[in-house]
PDB file of C-alpha atoms in Angstrom:
ATOM      1  CA  MET A  60     -16.788 -17.317 -25.003  1.00 48.00           C
ATOM      2  CA  ASN A  61     -18.965 -19.631 -27.432  1.00 55.00           C
ATOM      3  CA  PHE A  62     -22.674 -18.854 -27.740  1.00 60.00           C
ATOM      4  CA  ILE A  63     -23.658 -21.928 -29.551  1.00 58.00           C
ATOM      5  CA  GLY A  64     -24.965 -23.671 -26.435  1.00 52.00           C
ATOM      6  CA  LYS A  65     -27.094 -20.569 -25.474  1.00 58.00           C
ATOM      7  CA  ILE A  66     -28.563 -20.303 -28.971  1.00 69.00           C
ATOM      8  CA  LEU A  67     -29.419 -24.044 -29.229  1.00 61.00           C
ATOM      9  CA  GLY A  68     -30.750 -23.853 -25.696  1.00 57.00           C
ATOM     10  CA  PHE A  69     -33.129 -20.977 -26.486  1.00 58.00           C
ATOM     11  CA  ILE A  70     -34.270 -22.529 -29.599  1.00 69.00           C
ATOM     12  CA  ILE A  71     -35.056 -25.880 -28.213  1.00 72.00           C
ATOM     13  CA  GLY A  72     -36.285 -24.635 -24.980  1.00 62.00           C
ATOM     14  CA  TYR A  73     -38.838 -22.125 -26.613  1.00 59.00           C
ATOM     15  CA  ARG A  74     -39.921 -25.032 -29.040  1.00 66.00           C
ATOM     16  CA  TYR A  75     -40.933 -27.266 -26.219  1.00 67.00           C
ATOM     17  CA  GLY A  76     -41.629 -25.049 -23.453  1.00 70.00           C
ATOM     18  CA  GLY A  77     -42.412 -21.676 -24.658  1.00 74.00           C
ATOM     19  CA  PHE A  78     -40.779 -18.450 -23.024  1.00 71.00           C
ATOM     20  CA  ALA A  79     -40.047 -20.265 -19.708  1.00 73.00           C
ATOM     21  CA  GLY A  80     -38.540 -23.169 -21.547  1.00 68.00           C
ATOM     22  CA  ALA A  81     -36.329 -20.812 -23.561  1.00 68.00           C
ATOM     23  CA  ILE A  82     -35.106 -19.106 -20.396  1.00 76.00           C
ATOM     24  CA  ALA A  83     -34.090 -22.555 -18.759  1.00 71.00           C
ATOM     25  CA  GLY A  84     -32.495 -23.495 -22.216  1.00 64.00           C
ATOM     26  CA  VAL A  85     -30.433 -20.526 -22.241  1.00 64.00           C
ATOM     27  CA  ILE A  86     -29.296 -21.159 -18.720  1.00 71.00           C
ATOM     28  CA  LEU A  87     -28.266 -24.747 -19.456  1.00 67.00           C
ATOM     29  CA  GLY A  88     -26.660 -23.727 -22.759  1.00 61.00           C
ATOM     30  CA  HIS A  89     -24.488 -21.248 -20.846  1.00 58.00           C
ATOM     31  CA  ILE A  90     -23.385 -24.173 -18.486  1.00 61.00           C
ATOM     32  CA  ALA A  91     -22.660 -26.160 -21.541  1.00 57.00           C
ATOM     33  CA  ASP A  92     -20.790 -23.317 -23.185  1.00 51.00           C
ATOM     34  CA  LYS A  93     -18.511 -22.734 -20.206  1.00 56.00           C
ATOM     35  CA  LYS A  94     -17.682 -26.381 -19.779  1.00 54.00           C
ATOM     36  CA  LEU A  95     -16.725 -26.493 -23.541  1.00 49.00           C
ATOM     37  CA  TYR A  96     -14.501 -23.496 -23.102  1.00 52.00           C
ATOM     38  CA  GLU A  97     -12.647 -24.944 -20.163  1.00 51.00           C
ATOM     39  CA  LEU A  98     -12.091 -28.272 -22.086  1.00 48.00           C
ATOM     40  CA  GLY A  99     -11.409 -26.695 -25.441  1.00 55.00           C
ATOM     41  CA  SER A 100      -8.011 -26.574 -27.115  1.00 62.00           C
ATOM     42  CA  VAL A 101      -5.941 -23.753 -28.435  1.00 68.00           C
ATOM     43  CA  ASN A 102      -3.080 -23.388 -30.977  1.00 69.00           C
ATOM     44  CA  SER A 103       0.331 -22.891 -29.580  1.00 75.00           C
ATOM     45  CA  SER A 104       3.268 -23.052 -32.103  1.00 77.00           C
ATOM     46  CA  PHE A 105       5.829 -22.885 -29.345  1.00 81.00           C
ATOM     47  CA  PHE A 106       4.462 -25.690 -26.948  1.00 81.00           C
ATOM     48  CA  LYS A 107       2.580 -27.717 -29.504  1.00 75.00           C
ATOM     49  CA  ASN A 108      -0.240 -27.231 -32.071  1.00 64.00           C
ATOM     50  CA  LYS A 109      -3.056 -28.263 -29.739  1.00 73.00           C
ATOM     51  CA  ILE A 110      -3.116 -27.569 -26.009  1.00 76.00           C
ATOM     52  CA  THR A 111      -5.757 -26.962 -23.291  1.00 79.00           C
ATOM     53  CA  ARG A 112      -6.002 -23.483 -22.254  1.00 78.00           C
ATOM     54  CA  GLN A 113      -5.099 -24.484 -18.490  1.00 78.00           C
ATOM     55  CA  SER A 114      -2.094 -26.347 -19.742  1.00 83.00           C
ATOM     56  CA  LEU A 115      -1.182 -23.171 -21.875  1.00 85.00           C
ATOM     57  CA  PHE A 116      -1.455 -20.928 -18.773  1.00 84.00           C
ATOM     58  CA  MET A 117       0.717 -23.299 -16.765  1.00 87.00           C
ATOM     59  CA  GLN A 118       3.547 -23.821 -19.267  1.00 90.00           C
ATOM     60  CA  THR A 119       3.850 -20.145 -20.268  1.00 91.00           C
ATOM     61  CA  THR A 120       3.950 -19.201 -16.758  1.00 90.00           C
ATOM     62  CA  PHE A 121       6.998 -21.411 -16.071  1.00 92.00           C
ATOM     63  CA  ALA A 122       8.509 -20.610 -19.535  1.00 93.00           C
ATOM     64  CA  VAL A 123       8.341 -16.836 -18.525  1.00 92.00           C
ATOM     65  CA  LEU A 124       9.738 -17.601 -15.114  1.00 90.00           C
ATOM     66  CA  GLY A 125      12.687 -19.006 -16.655  1.00 91.00           C
ATOM     67  CA  HIS A 126      13.111 -16.120 -19.027  1.00 92.00           C
ATOM     68  CA  LEU A 127      12.912 -13.711 -16.072  1.00 90.00           C
ATOM     69  CA  SER A 128      15.502 -15.751 -14.070  1.00 87.00           C
ATOM     70  CA  LYS A 129      18.010 -15.633 -17.016  1.00 87.00           C
ATOM     71  CA  ALA A 130      17.515 -11.991 -17.520  1.00 84.00           C
ATOM     72  CA  LYS A 131      19.457 -11.227 -14.286  1.00 78.00           C
ATOM     73  CA  GLY A 132      22.651 -12.581 -15.794  1.00 76.00           C
ATOM     74  CA  ARG A 133      22.464 -16.289 -14.615  1.00 76.00           C
ATOM     75  CA  ILE A 134      20.163 -18.717 -13.167  1.00 79.00           C
ATOM     76  CA  THR A 135      20.766 -19.027  -9.362  1.00 78.00           C
ATOM     77  CA  GLU A 136      19.866 -21.808  -6.785  1.00 83.00           C
ATOM     78  CA  ASP A 137      17.248 -19.251  -5.469  1.00 80.00           C
ATOM     79  CA  ASP A 138      15.694 -19.190  -8.983  1.00 81.00           C
ATOM     80  CA  ILE A 139      15.391 -22.785  -9.262  1.00 84.00           C
ATOM     81  CA  GLN A 140      14.071 -23.037  -5.606  1.00 84.00           C
ATOM     82  CA  LEU A 141      11.514 -20.442  -6.577  1.00 81.00           C
ATOM     83  CA  ALA A 142      10.131 -22.545  -9.545  1.00 85.00           C
ATOM     84  CA  SER A 143      10.310 -25.719  -7.475  1.00 87.00           C
ATOM     85  CA  ASN A 144       8.454 -24.078  -4.674  1.00 82.00           C
ATOM     86  CA  LEU A 145       5.751 -22.988  -7.075  1.00 81.00           C
ATOM     87  CA  MET A 146       5.318 -26.508  -8.514  1.00 85.00           C
ATOM     88  CA  ALA A 147       5.025 -27.595  -5.038  1.00 83.00           C
ATOM     89  CA  GLN A 148       2.484 -25.014  -4.124  1.00 75.00           C
ATOM     90  CA  MET A 149       0.501 -25.990  -7.216  1.00 76.00           C
ATOM     91  CA  GLN A 150       0.758 -29.656  -6.336  1.00 79.00           C
ATOM     92  CA  LEU A 151       1.858 -30.713  -9.802  1.00 83.00           C
ATOM     93  CA  ASP A 152       1.790 -34.325 -10.550  1.00 86.00           C
ATOM     94  CA  SER A 153       4.926 -35.936 -12.164  1.00 90.00           C
ATOM     95  CA  ALA A 154       3.692 -35.398 -15.658  1.00 89.00           C
ATOM     96  CA  GLN A 155       2.722 -31.729 -15.042  1.00 87.00           C
ATOM     97  CA  ARG A 156       6.000 -31.209 -13.289  1.00 89.00           C
ATOM     98  CA  GLN A 157       7.918 -32.448 -15.980  1.00 91.00           C
ATOM     99  CA  LEU A 158       6.090 -30.158 -18.512  1.00 89.00           C
ATOM    100  CA  ALA A 159       6.571 -27.098 -16.167  1.00 90.00           C
ATOM    101  CA  GLN A 160      10.549 -27.915 -15.883  1.00 91.00           C
ATOM    102  CA  GLU A 161      10.746 -28.305 -19.733  1.00 92.00           C
ATOM    103  CA  ALA A 162       9.094 -25.044 -20.095  1.00 92.00           C
ATOM    104  CA  PHE A 163      11.110 -23.262 -17.627  1.00 92.00           C
ATOM    105  CA  ASN A 164      14.499 -24.593 -19.367  1.00 91.00           C
ATOM    106  CA  ARG A 165      13.050 -23.276 -22.767  1.00 92.00           C
ATOM    107  CA  GLY A 166      12.368 -19.956 -21.196  1.00 92.00           C
ATOM    108  CA  LYS A 167      16.036 -19.818 -20.257  1.00 90.00           C
ATOM    109  CA  SER A 168      17.272 -19.926 -23.967  1.00 89.00           C
ATOM    110  CA  ILE A 169      18.789 -17.011 -25.353  1.00 87.00           C
ATOM    111  CA  ASP A 170      16.526 -17.092 -28.330  1.00 90.00           C
ATOM    112  CA  PHE A 171      13.237 -17.378 -26.326  1.00 92.00           C
ATOM    113  CA  PRO A 172      10.443 -15.671 -28.458  1.00 93.00           C
ATOM    114  CA  VAL A 173       8.914 -13.804 -25.495  1.00 93.00           C
ATOM    115  CA  ARG A 174       6.536 -11.728 -27.570  1.00 94.00           C
ATOM    116  CA  GLN A 175       5.520 -14.579 -29.793  1.00 92.00           C
ATOM    117  CA  VAL A 176       4.667 -16.760 -26.783  1.00 92.00           C
ATOM    118  CA  ILE A 177       2.768 -13.983 -24.965  1.00 94.00           C
ATOM    119  CA  ARG A 178       0.785 -13.100 -28.136  1.00 92.00           C
ATOM    120  CA  GLU A 179      -0.179 -16.975 -28.465  1.00 89.00           C
ATOM    121  CA  PHE A 180      -1.115 -16.893 -24.904  1.00 89.00           C
ATOM    122  CA  ARG A 181      -3.292 -13.641 -25.059  1.00 89.00           C
ATOM    123  CA  ILE A 182      -5.265 -15.338 -28.012  1.00 86.00           C
ATOM    124  CA  GLY A 183      -5.523 -18.517 -26.279  1.00 82.00           C
ATOM    125  CA  CYS A 184      -7.038 -16.907 -23.250  1.00 78.00           C
ATOM    126  CA  GLY A 185      -9.655 -15.187 -25.482  1.00 76.00           C
ATOM    127  CA  GLN A 186      -8.152 -11.732 -24.341  1.00 66.00           C
ATOM    128  CA  ARG A 187      -9.707 -12.120 -21.259  1.00 77.00           C
ATOM    129  CA  ALA A 188      -8.500  -8.966 -19.079  1.00 80.00           C
ATOM    130  CA  ASP A 189      -8.805 -10.482 -15.515  1.00 76.00           C
ATOM    131  CA  LEU A 190      -7.032 -13.570 -16.623  1.00 78.00           C
ATOM    132  CA  LEU A 191      -4.344 -11.790 -18.312  1.00 86.00           C
ATOM    133  CA  ARG A 192      -3.791  -9.464 -15.234  1.00 84.00           C
ATOM    134  CA  MET A 193      -3.696 -12.735 -13.161  1.00 82.00           C
ATOM    135  CA  PHE A 194      -0.920 -14.054 -15.457  1.00 87.00           C
ATOM    136  CA  LEU A 195       1.078 -10.791 -15.209  1.00 89.00           C
ATOM    137  CA  SER A 196       0.628 -10.699 -11.318  1.00 85.00           C
ATOM    138  CA  VAL A 197       2.144 -14.118 -10.865  1.00 83.00           C
ATOM    139  CA  GLN A 198       5.272 -13.045 -12.942  1.00 87.00           C
ATOM    140  CA  VAL A 199       5.465  -9.716 -10.998  1.00 87.00           C
ATOM    141  CA  GLN A 200       5.297 -11.629  -7.649  1.00 81.00           C
ATOM    142  CA  ALA A 201       7.990 -14.009  -8.842  1.00 81.00           C
ATOM    143  CA  ALA A 202      10.205 -11.121  -9.785  1.00 83.00           C
ATOM    144  CA  PHE A 203       9.915  -9.317  -6.331  1.00 80.00           C
ATOM    145  CA  ALA A 204      10.621 -12.913  -4.750  1.00 75.00           C
ATOM    146  CA  ASP A 205      14.097 -11.705  -3.753  1.00 73.00           C
ATOM    147  CA  ASP A 206      12.747  -8.269  -2.633  1.00 71.00           C
ATOM    148  CA  HIS A 207      14.572  -6.689  -5.500  1.00 77.00           C
ATOM    149  CA  LEU A 208      13.419  -5.855  -8.974  1.00 82.00           C
ATOM    150  CA  HIS A 209      16.259  -5.923 -11.673  1.00 84.00           C
ATOM    151  CA  ASP A 210      16.094  -3.343 -14.340  1.00 88.00           C
ATOM    152  CA  ASN A 211      16.146  -6.250 -16.827  1.00 89.00           C
ATOM    153  CA  GLU A 212      13.456  -8.062 -15.114  1.00 89.00           C
ATOM    154  CA  LYS A 213      11.274  -4.922 -15.146  1.00 90.00           C
ATOM    155  CA  GLU A 214      11.933  -4.462 -19.009  1.00 92.00           C
ATOM    156  CA  ILE A 215      10.803  -7.919 -19.534  1.00 93.00           C
ATOM    157  CA  LEU A 216       7.854  -7.526 -17.438  1.00 94.00           C
ATOM    158  CA  PHE A 217       6.788  -4.374 -19.388  1.00 94.00           C
ATOM    159  CA  VAL A 218       7.152  -6.191 -22.749  1.00 94.00           C
ATOM    160  CA  ILE A 219       4.813  -8.858 -21.364  1.00 94.00           C
ATOM    161  CA  ALA A 220       2.363  -6.266 -20.143  1.00 94.00           C
ATOM    162  CA  GLU A 221       2.478  -4.429 -23.543  1.00 94.00           C
ATOM    163  CA  GLU A 222       1.753  -7.744 -25.326  1.00 94.00           C
ATOM    164  CA  LEU A 223      -1.185  -8.328 -22.918  1.00 92.00           C
ATOM    165  CA  GLY A 224      -2.736  -5.116 -23.870  1.00 91.00           C
ATOM    166  CA  ILE A 225      -1.835  -3.344 -20.515  1.00 90.00           C
ATOM    167  CA  SER A 226      -0.617   0.152 -20.711  1.00 90.00           C
ATOM    168  CA  ARG A 227       2.705   1.443 -19.065  1.00 90.00           C
ATOM    169  CA  LEU A 228       0.571   3.369 -16.580  1.00 89.00           C
ATOM    170  CA  GLN A 229      -1.446   0.285 -15.577  1.00 87.00           C
ATOM    171  CA  PHE A 230       1.944  -1.707 -15.342  1.00 90.00           C
ATOM    172  CA  GLU A 231       3.588   0.774 -13.089  1.00 89.00           C
ATOM    173  CA  GLN A 232       0.497   0.740 -10.853  1.00 84.00           C
ATOM    174  CA  MET A 233       0.479  -3.013 -10.737  1.00 84.00           C
ATOM    175  CA  LEU A 234       4.098  -2.774  -9.526  1.00 87.00           C
ATOM    176  CA  ALA A 235       3.352  -0.306  -6.750  1.00 83.00           C
ATOM    177  CA  MET A 236       0.353  -2.428  -5.540  1.00 82.00           C
ATOM    178  CA  GLU A 237       2.622  -5.492  -5.440  1.00 81.00           C
ATOM    179  CA  MET A 238       5.160  -3.773  -3.429  1.00 80.00           C
ATOM    180  CA  ALA A 239       2.490  -2.497  -1.135  1.00 79.00           C
ATOM    181  CA  ALA A 240       0.922  -5.896  -0.988  1.00 79.00           C
ATOM    182  CA  ARG A 241       4.244  -7.394   0.090  1.00 77.00           C
ATOM    183  CA  GLN A 242       4.708  -4.745   2.715  1.00 75.00           C
ATOM    184  CA  PHE A 243       1.216  -5.150   3.946  1.00 74.00           C
ATOM    185  CA  THR A 244       1.575  -8.908   4.365  1.00 72.00           C
ATOM    186  CA  ARG A 245       5.208  -8.642   5.908  1.00 67.00           C
ATOM    187  CA  ASN A 246       3.853  -6.035   8.401  1.00 59.00           C
ATOM    188  CA  GLY A 247       0.998  -8.482   9.593  1.00 53.00           C
ATOM    189  CA  GLY A 248      -1.870  -7.424   7.220  1.00 46.00           C
ATOM    190  CA  PHE A 249      -3.630 -10.641   7.901  1.00 44.00           C
ATOM    191  CA  TYR A 250      -3.346 -10.372  11.551  1.00 40.00           C
ATOM    192  CA  ARG A 251      -4.977  -6.936  11.420  1.00 43.00           C
ATOM    193  CA  GLN A 252      -7.785  -8.350   9.318  1.00 44.00           C
ATOM    194  CA  GLN A 253      -8.361 -11.105  11.994  1.00 42.00           C
ATOM    195  CA  GLN A 254      -8.338  -8.473  14.648  1.00 43.00           C
ATOM    196  CA  TYR A 255     -11.209  -6.672  12.907  1.00 41.00           C
ATOM    197  CA  GLN A 256     -13.112  -9.633  12.439  1.00 43.00           C
ATOM    198  CA  TYR A 257     -12.453 -10.472  16.061  1.00 39.00           C
ATOM    199  CA  GLU A 258     -13.837  -7.305  17.262  1.00 45.00           C
ATOM    200  CA  GLN A 259     -16.830  -7.554  15.002  1.00 46.00           C
ATOM    201  CA  ALA A 260     -17.713 -10.826  16.372  1.00 44.00           C
ATOM    202  CA  GLY A 261     -17.487  -9.801  19.975  1.00 47.00           C
ATOM    203  CA  GLY A 262     -14.235 -11.291  20.692  1.00 44.00           C
ATOM    204  CA  GLN A 263     -15.616 -15.064  20.414  1.00 43.00           C
ATOM    205  CA  GLN A 264     -15.310 -16.163  16.953  1.00 40.00           C
ATOM    206  CA  TYR A 265     -11.663 -16.440  16.651  1.00 37.00           C
ATOM    207  CA  GLN A 266     -10.550 -17.693  20.145  1.00 39.00           C
ATOM    208  CA  GLN A 267     -10.575 -21.367  19.068  1.00 39.00           C
ATOM    209  CA  GLN A 268      -8.408 -20.614  15.887  1.00 38.00           C
ATOM    210  CA  GLY A 269      -5.371 -19.192  17.844  1.00 39.00           C
ATOM    211  CA  ASN A 270      -4.561 -15.886  19.824  1.00 38.00           C
ATOM    212  CA  TYR A 271      -4.955 -13.493  16.902  1.00 33.00           C
ATOM    213  CA  HIS A 272      -5.652 -10.662  19.569  1.00 34.00           C
ATOM    214  CA  ASN A 273      -2.364 -10.970  21.078  1.00 35.00           C
ATOM    215  CA  SER A 274      -0.518 -11.361  17.645  1.00 33.00           C
ATOM    216  CA  TYR A 275      -1.991  -8.128  16.678  1.00 31.00           C
ATOM    217  CA  ARG A 276      -1.021  -6.336  19.852  1.00 32.00           C
ATOM    218  CA  THR A 277       2.640  -7.439  19.482  1.00 33.00           C
ATOM    219  CA  SER A 278       3.049  -6.430  15.838  1.00 41.00           C
ATOM    220  CA  SER A 279       3.345  -2.800  14.565  1.00 49.00           C
ATOM    221  CA  GLY A 280       0.860  -3.814  11.849  1.00 55.00           C
ATOM    222  CA  PRO A 281       0.570  -2.570   8.314  1.00 65.00           C
ATOM    223  CA  THR A 282       0.061   1.151   7.827  1.00 77.00           C
ATOM    224  CA  ILE A 283      -3.044   2.603   6.311  1.00 84.00           C
ATOM    225  CA  GLU A 284      -0.919   3.847   3.423  1.00 84.00           C
ATOM    226  CA  ASP A 285      -0.155   0.191   2.589  1.00 82.00           C
ATOM    227  CA  ALA A 286      -3.779  -0.609   2.559  1.00 87.00           C
ATOM    228  CA  TYR A 287      -4.496   2.058   0.153  1.00 89.00           C
ATOM    229  CA  LYS A 288      -1.688   1.202  -2.260  1.00 85.00           C
ATOM    230  CA  VAL A 289      -2.809  -2.584  -2.248  1.00 86.00           C
ATOM    231  CA  LEU A 290      -6.301  -1.483  -3.674  1.00 89.00           C
ATOM    232  CA  GLY A 291      -4.723   1.182  -5.946  1.00 87.00           C
ATOM    233  CA  VAL A 292      -6.573   4.068  -4.500  1.00 89.00           C
ATOM    234  CA  ASN A 293      -5.650   7.277  -2.616  1.00 88.00           C
ATOM    235  CA  SER A 294      -6.277   8.401   0.931  1.00 87.00           C
ATOM    236  CA  THR A 295      -8.508  11.305  -0.281  1.00 89.00           C
ATOM    237  CA  ASP A 296     -10.807   9.126  -2.376  1.00 91.00           C
ATOM    238  CA  ASP A 297     -14.347   8.881  -1.106  1.00 92.00           C
ATOM    239  CA  GLN A 298     -15.932   5.451   0.272  1.00 92.00           C
ATOM    240  CA  GLN A 299     -17.645   4.870  -3.236  1.00 92.00           C
ATOM    241  CA  THR A 300     -14.367   5.228  -5.098  1.00 94.00           C
ATOM    242  CA  VAL A 301     -12.504   2.821  -2.669  1.00 92.00           C
ATOM    243  CA  LYS A 302     -15.484   0.292  -2.577  1.00 93.00           C
ATOM    244  CA  ARG A 303     -15.407   0.274  -6.593  1.00 93.00           C
ATOM    245  CA  ALA A 304     -11.754  -0.247  -6.521  1.00 91.00           C
ATOM    246  CA  TYR A 305     -12.183  -3.125  -4.047  1.00 91.00           C
ATOM    247  CA  ARG A 306     -14.969  -4.786  -5.847  1.00 91.00           C
ATOM    248  CA  ARG A 307     -13.135  -4.841  -9.162  1.00 88.00           C
ATOM    249  CA  LEU A 308     -10.136  -6.178  -7.760  1.00 87.00           C
ATOM    250  CA  MET A 309     -12.133  -8.975  -6.086  1.00 86.00           C
ATOM    251  CA  ASN A 310     -13.894  -9.752  -9.247  1.00 83.00           C
ATOM    252  CA  GLU A 311     -10.580  -9.904 -11.077  1.00 80.00           C
ATOM    253  CA  HIS A 312      -9.082 -12.326  -8.549  1.00 76.00           C
ATOM    254  CA  HIS A 313     -12.267 -14.441  -7.731  1.00 76.00           C
ATOM    255  CA  PRO A 314     -10.758 -17.998  -7.872  1.00 70.00           C
ATOM    256  CA  ASP A 315     -13.780 -19.885  -9.477  1.00 72.00           C
ATOM    257  CA  LYS A 316     -14.299 -17.230 -12.217  1.00 70.00           C
ATOM    258  CA  LEU A 317     -10.704 -17.388 -13.146  1.00 69.00           C
ATOM    259  CA  VAL A 318     -10.562 -21.154 -13.163  1.00 68.00           C
ATOM    260  CA  SER A 319     -13.628 -21.185 -15.455  1.00 66.00           C
ATOM    261  CA  LYS A 320     -11.556 -18.756 -17.865  1.00 61.00           C
ATOM    262  CA  GLY A 321      -8.540 -20.939 -18.011  1.00 60.00           C
ATOM    263  CA  LEU A 322      -6.613 -20.515 -14.810  1.00 68.00           C
ATOM    264  CA  PRO A 323      -5.257 -24.014 -13.896  1.00 66.00           C
ATOM    265  CA  LYS A 324      -6.926 -25.312 -10.710  1.00 69.00           C
ATOM    266  CA  GLU A 325      -3.555 -25.978  -9.312  1.00 63.00           C
ATOM    267  CA  MET A 326      -3.092 -22.262  -9.239  1.00 68.00           C
ATOM    268  CA  LEU A 327      -6.358 -21.782  -7.144  1.00 72.00           C
ATOM    269  CA  GLU A 328      -4.639 -21.118  -3.874  1.00 71.00           C
ATOM    270  CA  MET A 329      -2.506 -18.260  -5.283  1.00 72.00           C
ATOM    271  CA  ALA A 330      -5.771 -16.436  -6.330  1.00 76.00           C
ATOM    272  CA  LYS A 331      -7.236 -17.387  -2.957  1.00 79.00           C
ATOM    273  CA  GLU A 332      -4.374 -15.693  -1.259  1.00 79.00           C
ATOM    274  CA  LYS A 333      -4.537 -12.608  -3.454  1.00 81.00           C
ATOM    275  CA  ALA A 334      -8.119 -12.256  -2.812  1.00 84.00           C
ATOM    276  CA  GLN A 335      -7.518 -12.388   1.138  1.00 83.00           C
ATOM    277  CA  GLN A 336      -4.905  -9.635   0.640  1.00 82.00           C
ATOM    278  CA  ILE A 337      -7.329  -7.438  -0.990  1.00 87.00           C
ATOM    279  CA  GLN A 338      -9.984  -8.127   1.547  1.00 88.00           C
ATOM    280  CA  ALA A 339      -7.526  -7.499   4.489  1.00 86.00           C
ATOM    281  CA  ALA A 340      -6.708  -4.143   2.893  1.00 88.00           C
ATOM    282  CA  TYR A 341     -10.321  -3.113   2.537  1.00 90.00           C
ATOM    283  CA  ASP A 342     -11.274  -4.148   5.817  1.00 90.00           C
ATOM    284  CA  LEU A 343      -8.392  -2.190   7.454  1.00 88.00           C
ATOM    285  CA  ILE A 344      -9.482   0.961   5.405  1.00 91.00           C
ATOM    286  CA  CYS A 345     -13.065   0.616   6.573  1.00 92.00           C
ATOM    287  CA  LYS A 346     -12.091   0.240  10.112  1.00 88.00           C
ATOM    288  CA  GLN A 347     -10.016   3.430  10.084  1.00 87.00           C
ATOM    289  CA  LYS A 348     -12.622   5.227   8.246  1.00 87.00           C
ATOM    290  CA  GLY A 349     -15.534   3.960  10.153  1.00 88.00           C
ATOM    291  CA  TRP A 350     -17.118   2.907   7.149  1.00 87.00           C
ATOM    292  CA  LYS A 351     -19.783   0.215   7.275  1.00 79.00           C
TER     293      LYS A 351
END
């Protein structure tokens, strides 16, 4: 993050408004720095010399998706459909969709320089850990789309994690958390969250939004073990440890923060869904443990 705006804001604010003016100047300078960071461009020898951070994130995402799809031996219709669904979910316009398709096709090539591309991506993102983890999370989710993680896919994902500065242990934990999150959602994790909120609101708040109470009763629901794995904690951990893990994950997946650091606005819904998953798992644990 740049600091020029803060420094100039402090100097100008102090000169004309004393200490109070300096504080106001720093605040305004911080806002200016964030905006300059969002609009700023970075170098990318693979895509082109100058590219915005958000475009770099989007194109790198689809290039790696293409590389992962090819790793299984051949590109299937399901792989193409997955990429198309992601483009639709992101609501890409025609120009963005063309860039995404070109990136996907370049990622399929046998000589795709995955390490070089990820290194440039890491530098372009300012080595921001939360943004880099979000990128890897998107790739892991895509790899699990067919409910099976191919050995070649796992190896490529580890190469990506390694280049992003994520250790093997952290990578394995991320895989376990993603598997648990898929199980949690499949077993009705969001219904369980809605049931908890329903009870907290005295059974009135969600009556107008659909019969979540009945949906909860007719589903076996996710297990508490799923919820612990979603947060990456153990059942023996105390409340403070669980809460700390929950807050860290929510901070990492905070949509507005991620967008300000380079996440394309088109991927905002993906970040929101992940945050909802984390919230649902934490709510279930609190309910089961009787924590307030």
